mmCIF file of N, CA and C in Angstrom:
data_model
loop_
_atom_site.group_PDB
_atom_site.id
_atom_site.type_symbol
_atom_site.label_atom_id
_atom_site.label_comp_id
_atom_site.label_asym_id
_atom_site.label_seq_id
_atom_site.Cartn_x
_atom_site.Cartn_y
_atom_site.Cartn_z
ATOM 1 N N MET A 178 0.848 -1.172 0.000
ATOM 2 C CA MET A 178 0.000 0.000 0.000
ATOM 3 C C MET A 178 0.897 1.240 0.000
ATOM 4 N N ASN A 179 0.741 2.102 -1.005
ATOM 5 C CA ASN A 179 1.594 3.278 -1.145
ATOM 6 C C ASN A 179 0.744 4.529 -1.048
ATOM 7 N N HIS A 180 0.605 5.064 0.159
ATOM 8 C CA HIS A 180 -0.194 6.272 0.383
ATOM 9 C C HIS A 180 0.705 7.483 0.512
ATOM 10 N N GLU A 181 0.219 8.630 0.018
ATOM 11 C CA GLU A 181 0.955 9.879 0.193
ATOM 12 C C GLU A 181 0.872 10.321 1.651
ATOM 13 N N CYS A 182 -0.222 10.024 2.283
ATOM 14 C CA CYS A 182 -0.488 10.444 3.652
ATOM 15 C C CYS A 182 -0.633 9.176 4.476
ATOM 16 N N THR A 183 0.124 9.033 5.548
ATOM 17 C CA THR A 183 0.082 7.787 6.285
ATOM 18 C C THR A 183 -0.348 7.994 7.723
ATOM 19 N N ASN A 184 -1.181 7.106 8.177
ATOM 20 C CA ASN A 184 -1.631 7.064 9.559
ATOM 21 C C ASN A 184 -1.923 5.604 9.853
ATOM 22 N N ASN A 185 -1.417 5.087 10.940
ATOM 23 C CA ASN A 185 -1.540 3.667 11.230
ATOM 24 C C ASN A 185 -2.966 3.220 11.488
ATOM 25 N N ASN A 186 -3.784 4.058 12.106
ATOM 26 C CA ASN A 186 -5.131 3.657 12.477
ATOM 27 C C ASN A 186 -5.990 4.912 12.551
ATOM 28 N N ASN A 187 -7.091 4.936 11.833
ATOM 29 C CA ASN A 187 -7.945 6.122 11.792
ATOM 30 C C ASN A 187 -8.543 6.480 13.148
ATOM 31 N N ASN A 188 -8.696 5.509 14.048
ATOM 32 C CA ASN A 188 -9.272 5.778 15.365
ATOM 33 C C ASN A 188 -8.207 6.108 16.404
ATOM 34 N N ASN A 189 -6.958 6.021 16.023
ATOM 35 C CA ASN A 189 -5.847 6.245 16.938
ATOM 36 C C ASN A 189 -5.296 7.650 16.702
ATOM 37 N N PRO A 190 -5.025 8.385 17.772
ATOM 38 C CA PRO A 190 -4.513 9.748 17.600
ATOM 39 C C PRO A 190 -3.033 9.799 17.219
ATOM 40 N N ASP A 191 -2.514 8.736 16.617
ATOM 41 C CA ASP A 191 -1.122 8.730 16.174
ATOM 42 C C ASP A 191 -0.909 9.858 15.172
ATOM 43 N N PRO A 192 0.318 10.338 15.078
ATOM 44 C CA PRO A 192 0.595 11.420 14.132
ATOM 45 C C PRO A 192 0.434 10.970 12.680
ATOM 46 N N VAL A 193 0.213 11.931 11.825
ATOM 47 C CA VAL A 193 0.101 11.713 10.385
ATOM 48 C C VAL A 193 1.328 12.347 9.766
ATOM 49 N N TYR A 194 1.901 11.714 8.761
ATOM 50 C CA TYR A 194 3.078 12.231 8.083
ATOM 51 C C TYR A 194 2.689 12.620 6.661
ATOM 52 N N LEU A 195 2.884 13.895 6.340
ATOM 53 C CA LEU A 195 2.549 14.421 5.021
ATOM 54 C C LEU A 195 3.828 14.719 4.249
ATOM 55 N N LYS A 196 3.828 14.408 2.972
ATOM 56 C CA LYS A 196 5.003 14.643 2.135
ATOM 57 C C LYS A 196 5.111 16.118 1.757
ATOM 58 N N VAL A 197 6.289 16.674 1.968
ATOM 59 C CA VAL A 197 6.535 18.083 1.656
ATOM 60 C C VAL A 197 6.403 18.347 0.163
ATOM 61 N N VAL A 198 6.739 17.368 -0.661
ATOM 62 C CA VAL A 198 6.637 17.532 -2.109
ATOM 63 C C VAL A 198 5.184 17.810 -2.529
ATOM 64 N N ILE A 199 4.229 17.453 -1.709
ATOM 65 C CA ILE A 199 2.810 17.740 -1.960
ATOM 66 C C ILE A 199 2.386 19.002 -1.220
ATOM 67 N N ILE A 200 2.859 19.179 0.001
ATOM 68 C CA ILE A 200 2.483 20.341 0.821
ATOM 69 C C ILE A 200 2.928 21.657 0.188
ATOM 70 N N GLU A 201 4.175 21.708 -0.259
ATOM 71 C CA GLU A 201 4.724 22.963 -0.761
ATOM 72 C C GLU A 201 3.902 23.571 -1.900
ATOM 73 N N PRO A 202 3.568 22.822 -2.964
ATOM 74 C CA PRO A 202 2.775 23.437 -4.029
ATOM 75 C C PRO A 202 1.382 23.867 -3.567
ATOM 76 N N ILE A 203 0.811 23.139 -2.620
ATOM 77 C CA ILE A 203 -0.501 23.535 -2.092
ATOM 78 C C ILE A 203 -0.373 24.894 -1.407
ATOM 79 N N LEU A 204 0.617 25.029 -0.529
ATOM 80 C CA LEU A 204 0.805 26.291 0.186
ATOM 81 C C LEU A 204 1.101 27.437 -0.773
ATOM 82 N N LEU A 205 1.969 27.197 -1.741
ATOM 83 C CA LEU A 205 2.319 28.249 -2.702
ATOM 84 C C LEU A 205 1.106 28.699 -3.512
ATOM 85 N N THR A 206 0.274 27.765 -3.895
ATOM 86 C CA THR A 206 -0.918 28.090 -4.677
ATOM 87 C C THR A 206 -1.914 28.895 -3.851
ATOM 88 N N CYS A 207 -1.911 28.690 -2.547
ATOM 89 C CA CYS A 207 -2.863 29.377 -1.668
ATOM 90 C C CYS A 207 -2.427 30.790 -1.284
ATOM 91 N N ILE A 208 -1.238 31.208 -1.671
ATOM 92 C CA ILE A 208 -0.758 32.536 -1.273
ATOM 93 C C ILE A 208 -1.712 33.628 -1.746
ATOM 94 N N ASP A 209 -2.159 33.564 -2.978
ATOM 95 C CA ASP A 209 -3.095 34.570 -3.503
ATOM 96 C C ASP A 209 -4.540 34.097 -3.468
ATOM 97 N N GLY A 210 -4.778 32.933 -2.897
ATOM 98 C CA GLY A 210 -6.116 32.361 -2.848
ATOM 99 C C GLY A 210 -6.369 31.524 -4.084
ATOM 100 N N SER A 211 -6.805 30.295 -3.886
ATOM 101 C CA SER A 211 -7.047 29.386 -5.000
ATOM 102 C C SER A 211 -8.211 28.463 -4.701
ATOM 103 N N SER A 212 -8.921 28.121 -5.760
ATOM 104 C CA SER A 212 -9.986 27.134 -5.647
ATOM 105 C C SER A 212 -9.366 25.743 -5.601
ATOM 106 N N PHE A 213 -10.178 24.758 -5.265
ATOM 107 C CA PHE A 213 -9.689 23.379 -5.213
ATOM 108 C C PHE A 213 -9.145 22.963 -6.581
ATOM 109 N N SER A 214 -9.859 23.295 -7.638
ATOM 110 C CA SER A 214 -9.416 22.882 -8.976
ATOM 111 C C SER A 214 -8.104 23.564 -9.367
ATOM 112 N N GLU A 215 -7.910 24.807 -8.957
ATOM 113 C CA GLU A 215 -6.638 25.496 -9.234
ATOM 114 C C GLU A 215 -5.481 24.828 -8.481
ATOM 115 N N ILE A 216 -5.727 24.455 -7.243
ATOM 116 C CA ILE A 216 -4.699 23.763 -6.457
ATOM 117 C C ILE A 216 -4.382 22.420 -7.110
ATOM 118 N N ASP A 217 -5.412 21.707 -7.527
ATOM 119 C CA ASP A 217 -5.229 20.403 -8.162
ATOM 120 C C ASP A 217 -4.395 20.526 -9.437
ATOM 121 N N ARG A 218 -4.713 21.501 -10.279
ATOM 122 C CA ARG A 218 -3.951 21.702 -11.528
ATOM 123 C C ARG A 218 -2.483 22.008 -11.230
ATOM 124 N N CYS A 219 -2.245 22.871 -10.279
ATOM 125 C CA CYS A 219 -0.874 23.228 -9.903
ATOM 126 C C CYS A 219 -0.129 22.012 -9.376
ATOM 127 N N LEU A 220 -0.763 21.261 -8.513
ATOM 128 C CA LEU A 220 -0.134 20.088 -7.915
ATOM 129 C C LEU A 220 0.195 19.042 -8.977
ATOM 130 N N GLN A 221 -0.694 18.837 -9.936
ATOM 131 C CA GLN A 221 -0.466 17.822 -10.972
ATOM 132 C C GLN A 221 0.745 18.154 -11.835
ATOM 133 N N ARG A 222 1.083 19.429 -11.943
ATOM 134 C CA ARG A 222 2.283 19.816 -12.706
ATOM 135 C C ARG A 222 3.557 19.423 -11.972
ATOM 136 N N VAL A 223 3.469 19.285 -10.648
ATOM 137 C CA VAL A 223 4.637 18.989 -9.826
ATOM 138 C C VAL A 223 4.727 17.491 -9.513
ATOM 139 N N VAL A 224 3.628 16.923 -9.065
ATOM 140 C CA VAL A 224 3.597 15.512 -8.682
ATOM 141 C C VAL A 224 2.197 14.959 -8.974
ATOM 142 N N LEU A 225 2.149 13.823 -9.635
ATOM 143 C CA LEU A 225 0.862 13.213 -9.928
ATOM 144 C C LEU A 225 0.307 12.575 -8.665
ATOM 145 N N THR A 226 -0.896 12.973 -8.327
ATOM 146 C CA THR A 226 -1.555 12.431 -7.147
ATOM 147 C C THR A 226 -3.061 12.480 -7.370
ATOM 148 N N SER A 227 -3.779 11.692 -6.637
ATOM 149 C CA SER A 227 -5.229 11.620 -6.815
ATOM 150 C C SER A 227 -5.935 12.781 -6.107
ATOM 151 N N GLU A 228 -7.160 13.016 -6.530
ATOM 152 C CA GLU A 228 -7.989 14.043 -5.896
ATOM 153 C C GLU A 228 -8.252 13.684 -4.435
ATOM 154 N N LEU A 229 -8.382 12.408 -4.160
ATOM 155 C CA LEU A 229 -8.613 11.950 -2.790
ATOM 156 C C LEU A 229 -7.427 12.315 -1.887
ATOM 157 N N VAL A 230 -6.213 12.104 -2.377
ATOM 158 C CA VAL A 230 -5.019 12.448 -1.608
ATOM 159 C C VAL A 230 -4.966 13.956 -1.381
ATOM 160 N N LEU A 231 -5.259 14.735 -2.418
ATOM 161 C CA LEU A 231 -5.273 16.191 -2.277
ATOM 162 C C LEU A 231 -6.292 16.614 -1.224
ATOM 163 N N ARG A 232 -7.467 16.036 -1.246
ATOM 164 C CA ARG A 232 -8.493 16.372 -0.241
ATOM 165 C C ARG A 232 -7.999 16.054 1.174
ATOM 166 N N GLU A 233 -7.301 14.931 1.310
ATOM 167 C CA GLU A 233 -6.754 14.546 2.606
ATOM 168 C C GLU A 233 -5.729 15.577 3.092
ATOM 169 N N TYR A 234 -4.849 15.979 2.198
ATOM 170 C CA TYR A 234 -3.830 16.965 2.556
ATOM 171 C C TYR A 234 -4.467 18.292 2.928
ATOM 172 N N ILE A 235 -5.442 18.731 2.155
ATOM 173 C CA ILE A 235 -6.133 19.984 2.461
ATOM 174 C C ILE A 235 -6.811 19.889 3.828
ATOM 175 N N TYR A 236 -7.413 18.761 4.115
ATOM 176 C CA TYR A 236 -8.055 18.539 5.410
ATOM 177 C C TYR A 236 -7.055 18.763 6.553
ATOM 178 N N TYR A 237 -5.888 18.121 6.459
ATOM 179 C CA TYR A 237 -4.898 18.256 7.523
ATOM 180 C C TYR A 237 -4.302 19.653 7.581
ATOM 181 N N LEU A 238 -4.090 20.278 6.437
ATOM 182 C CA LEU A 238 -3.552 21.647 6.422
ATOM 183 C C LEU A 238 -4.556 22.636 7.004
ATOM 184 N N LEU A 239 -5.852 22.424 6.733
ATOM 185 C CA LEU A 239 -6.901 23.269 7.322
ATOM 186 C C LEU A 239 -6.955 23.083 8.837
ATOM 187 N N ASN A 240 -6.983 21.829 9.274
ATOM 188 C CA ASN A 240 -7.095 21.541 10.707
ATOM 189 C C ASN A 240 -5.876 21.975 11.502
ATOM 190 N N SER A 241 -4.745 22.116 10.836
ATOM 191 C CA SER A 241 -3.520 22.563 11.506
ATOM 192 C C SER A 241 -3.291 24.061 11.330
ATOM 193 N N SER A 242 -4.249 24.750 10.732
ATOM 194 C CA SER A 242 -4.216 26.204 10.535
ATOM 195 C C SER A 242 -3.070 26.691 9.645
ATOM 196 N N PHE A 243 -2.647 25.840 8.707
ATOM 197 C CA PHE A 243 -1.657 26.273 7.720
ATOM 198 C C PHE A 243 -2.349 26.982 6.558
ATOM 199 N N ILE A 244 -3.592 26.605 6.303
ATOM 200 C CA ILE A 244 -4.424 27.269 5.296
ATOM 201 C C ILE A 244 -5.809 27.487 5.886
ATOM 202 N N SER A 245 -6.573 28.346 5.232
ATOM 203 C CA SER A 245 -7.966 28.572 5.638
ATOM 204 C C SER A 245 -8.829 28.521 4.386
ATOM 205 N N TYR A 246 -10.140 28.420 4.600
ATOM 206 C CA TYR A 246 -11.076 28.356 3.479
ATOM 207 C C TYR A 246 -12.088 29.480 3.614
ATOM 208 N N ASN A 247 -12.279 30.226 2.529
ATOM 209 C CA ASN A 247 -13.297 31.268 2.476
ATOM 210 C C ASN A 247 -14.456 30.718 1.650
ATOM 211 N N GLY A 248 -15.543 30.390 2.327
ATOM 212 C CA GLY A 248 -16.692 29.777 1.670
ATOM 213 C C GLY A 248 -17.392 30.679 0.670
ATOM 214 N N ILE A 249 -17.364 31.982 0.890
ATOM 215 C CA ILE A 249 -18.003 32.918 -0.032
ATOM 216 C C ILE A 249 -17.262 32.935 -1.365
ATOM 217 N N GLU A 250 -15.937 33.031 -1.299
ATOM 218 C CA GLU A 250 -15.123 33.049 -2.518
ATOM 219 C C GLU A 250 -14.824 31.639 -3.029
ATOM 220 N N LYS A 251 -15.053 30.622 -2.177
ATOM 221 C CA LYS A 251 -14.721 29.233 -2.481
ATOM 222 C C LYS A 251 -13.240 29.095 -2.817
ATOM 223 N N LYS A 252 -12.421 29.717 -1.955
ATOM 224 C CA LYS A 252 -10.983 29.696 -2.151
ATOM 225 C C LYS A 252 -10.264 29.378 -0.848
ATOM 226 N N TYR A 253 -9.099 28.771 -1.018
ATOM 227 C CA TYR A 253 -8.209 28.469 0.100
ATOM 228 C C TYR A 253 -7.116 29.526 0.140
ATOM 229 N N PHE A 254 -6.743 29.937 1.350
ATOM 230 C CA PHE A 254 -5.722 30.964 1.548
ATOM 231 C C PHE A 254 -4.683 30.471 2.542
ATOM 232 N N ILE A 255 -3.436 30.850 2.314
ATOM 233 C CA ILE A 255 -2.368 30.485 3.238
ATOM 234 C C ILE A 255 -2.493 31.353 4.498
ATOM 235 N N GLU A 256 -2.187 30.769 5.626
ATOM 236 C CA GLU A 256 -2.210 31.462 6.913
ATOM 237 C C GLU A 256 -0.774 31.748 7.347
ATOM 238 N N PRO A 257 -0.573 32.605 8.354
ATOM 239 C CA PRO A 257 0.790 32.882 8.832
ATOM 240 C C PRO A 257 1.577 31.604 9.175
ATOM 241 N N ALA A 258 0.916 30.626 9.767
ATOM 242 C CA ALA A 258 1.597 29.364 10.091
ATOM 243 C C ALA A 258 2.049 28.653 8.821
ATOM 244 N N GLY A 259 1.288 28.788 7.757
ATOM 245 C CA GLY A 259 1.667 28.190 6.474
ATOM 246 C C GLY A 259 2.878 28.874 5.873
ATOM 247 N N LEU A 260 2.946 30.194 6.019
ATOM 248 C CA LEU A 260 4.125 30.929 5.548
ATOM 249 C C LEU A 260 5.364 30.522 6.343
ATOM 250 N N GLU A 261 5.190 30.358 7.644
ATOM 251 C CA GLU A 261 6.304 29.906 8.493
ATOM 252 C C GLU A 261 6.745 28.501 8.089
ATOM 253 N N LEU A 262 5.776 27.658 7.771
ATOM 254 C CA LEU A 262 6.094 26.297 7.335
ATOM 255 C C LEU A 262 6.891 26.320 6.027
ATOM 256 N N LEU A 263 6.512 27.182 5.096
ATOM 257 C CA LEU A 263 7.277 27.310 3.851
ATOM 258 C C LEU A 263 8.721 27.715 4.139
ATOM 259 N N GLU A 264 8.897 28.635 5.065
ATOM 260 C CA GLU A 264 10.246 29.071 5.428
ATOM 261 C C GLU A 264 11.058 27.907 6.003
ATOM 262 N N ILE A 265 10.434 27.114 6.853
ATOM 263 C CA ILE A 265 11.102 25.945 7.433
ATOM 264 C C ILE A 265 11.482 24.959 6.336
ATOM 265 N N ILE A 266 10.565 24.743 5.396
ATOM 266 C CA ILE A 266 10.835 23.834 4.284
ATOM 267 C C ILE A 266 12.054 24.308 3.504
ATOM 268 N N TYR A 267 12.091 25.605 3.186
ATOM 269 C CA TYR A 267 13.205 26.140 2.399
ATOM 270 C C TYR A 267 14.530 26.050 3.141
ATOM 271 N N VAL A 268 14.502 26.246 4.456
ATOM 272 C CA VAL A 268 15.734 26.114 5.253
ATOM 273 C C VAL A 268 16.217 24.663 5.197
ATOM 274 N N GLN A 269 15.307 23.721 5.339
ATOM 275 C CA GLN A 269 15.680 22.303 5.300
ATOM 276 C C GLN A 269 16.233 21.916 3.930
ATOM 277 N N VAL A 270 15.614 22.425 2.878
ATOM 278 C CA VAL A 270 16.078 22.137 1.519
ATOM 279 C C VAL A 270 17.468 22.731 1.310
ATOM 280 N N GLU A 271 17.658 23.950 1.795
ATOM 281 C CA GLU A 271 18.948 24.627 1.636
ATOM 282 C C GLU A 271 20.065 23.886 2.370
ATOM 283 N N ARG A 272 19.752 23.353 3.536
ATOM 284 C CA ARG A 272 20.749 22.623 4.317
ATOM 285 C C ARG A 272 21.085 21.267 3.711
ATOM 286 N N LYS A 273 20.188 20.764 2.887
ATOM 287 C CA LYS A 273 20.376 19.477 2.197
ATOM 288 C C LYS A 273 20.689 18.337 3.161
ATOM 289 N N ILE A 274 20.064 18.374 4.315
ATOM 290 C CA ILE A 274 20.258 17.310 5.304
ATOM 291 C C ILE A 274 19.593 16.024 4.819
ATOM 292 N N VAL A 275 18.476 16.185 4.144
ATOM 293 C CA VAL A 275 17.734 15.040 3.621
ATOM 294 C C VAL A 275 17.246 15.411 2.217
ATOM 295 N N GLU A 276 17.027 14.425 1.383
ATOM 296 C CA GLU A 276 16.518 14.674 0.033
ATOM 297 C C GLU A 276 15.133 15.310 0.110
ATOM 298 N N TYR A 277 14.884 16.247 -0.785
ATOM 299 C CA TYR A 277 13.602 16.952 -0.824
ATOM 300 C C TYR A 277 12.428 15.969 -0.889
ATOM 301 N N SER A 278 12.547 14.962 -1.721
ATOM 302 C CA SER A 278 11.455 13.994 -1.892
ATOM 303 C C SER A 278 11.196 13.176 -0.633
ATOM 304 N N ASP A 279 12.156 13.161 0.298
ATOM 305 C CA ASP A 279 11.999 12.404 1.547
ATOM 306 C C ASP A 279 11.497 13.254 2.717
ATOM 307 N N LEU A 280 11.436 14.575 2.541
ATOM 308 C CA LEU A 280 10.968 15.457 3.617
ATOM 309 C C LEU A 280 9.503 15.188 3.929
ATOM 310 N N THR A 281 9.185 15.115 5.203
ATOM 311 C CA THR A 281 7.797 14.921 5.638
ATOM 312 C C THR A 281 7.477 15.886 6.766
ATOM 313 N N LEU A 282 6.196 16.147 6.916
ATOM 314 C CA LEU A 282 5.695 16.976 8.001
ATOM 315 C C LEU A 282 4.870 16.089 8.917
ATOM 316 N N LYS A 283 5.193 16.127 10.188
ATOM 317 C CA LYS A 283 4.463 15.332 11.176
ATOM 318 C C LYS A 283 3.338 16.178 11.750
ATOM 319 N N ILE A 284 2.109 15.707 11.605
ATOM 320 C CA ILE A 284 0.924 16.403 12.129
ATOM 321 C C ILE A 284 0.346 15.548 13.256
ATOM 322 N N GLU A 285 0.211 16.175 14.426
ATOM 323 C CA GLU A 285 -0.343 15.428 15.574
ATOM 324 C C GLU A 285 -1.704 15.933 15.931
#
């Protein structure tokens, strides 16, 4: 089983690990506000993934306050925590401690 988002048990509060290669384009697309379809198009240019996986990632990013949703505009927007997360990602990439494709974000 090869999931982009992993959690051992849906009823267990264990942490979820999200791939940065998916998170980064979502956050970048949300800087000026984007609809779900705009985020999906942007993400598909970077990494092929299913709509279900994208919905899962958006769910966790919303619940962790990295992005927000404006129901009137039907758009997702990056939050200050999301901007901070992008900065952390770029620092990690610059340090080259681990391969970009192996970077993950732990959500508890």
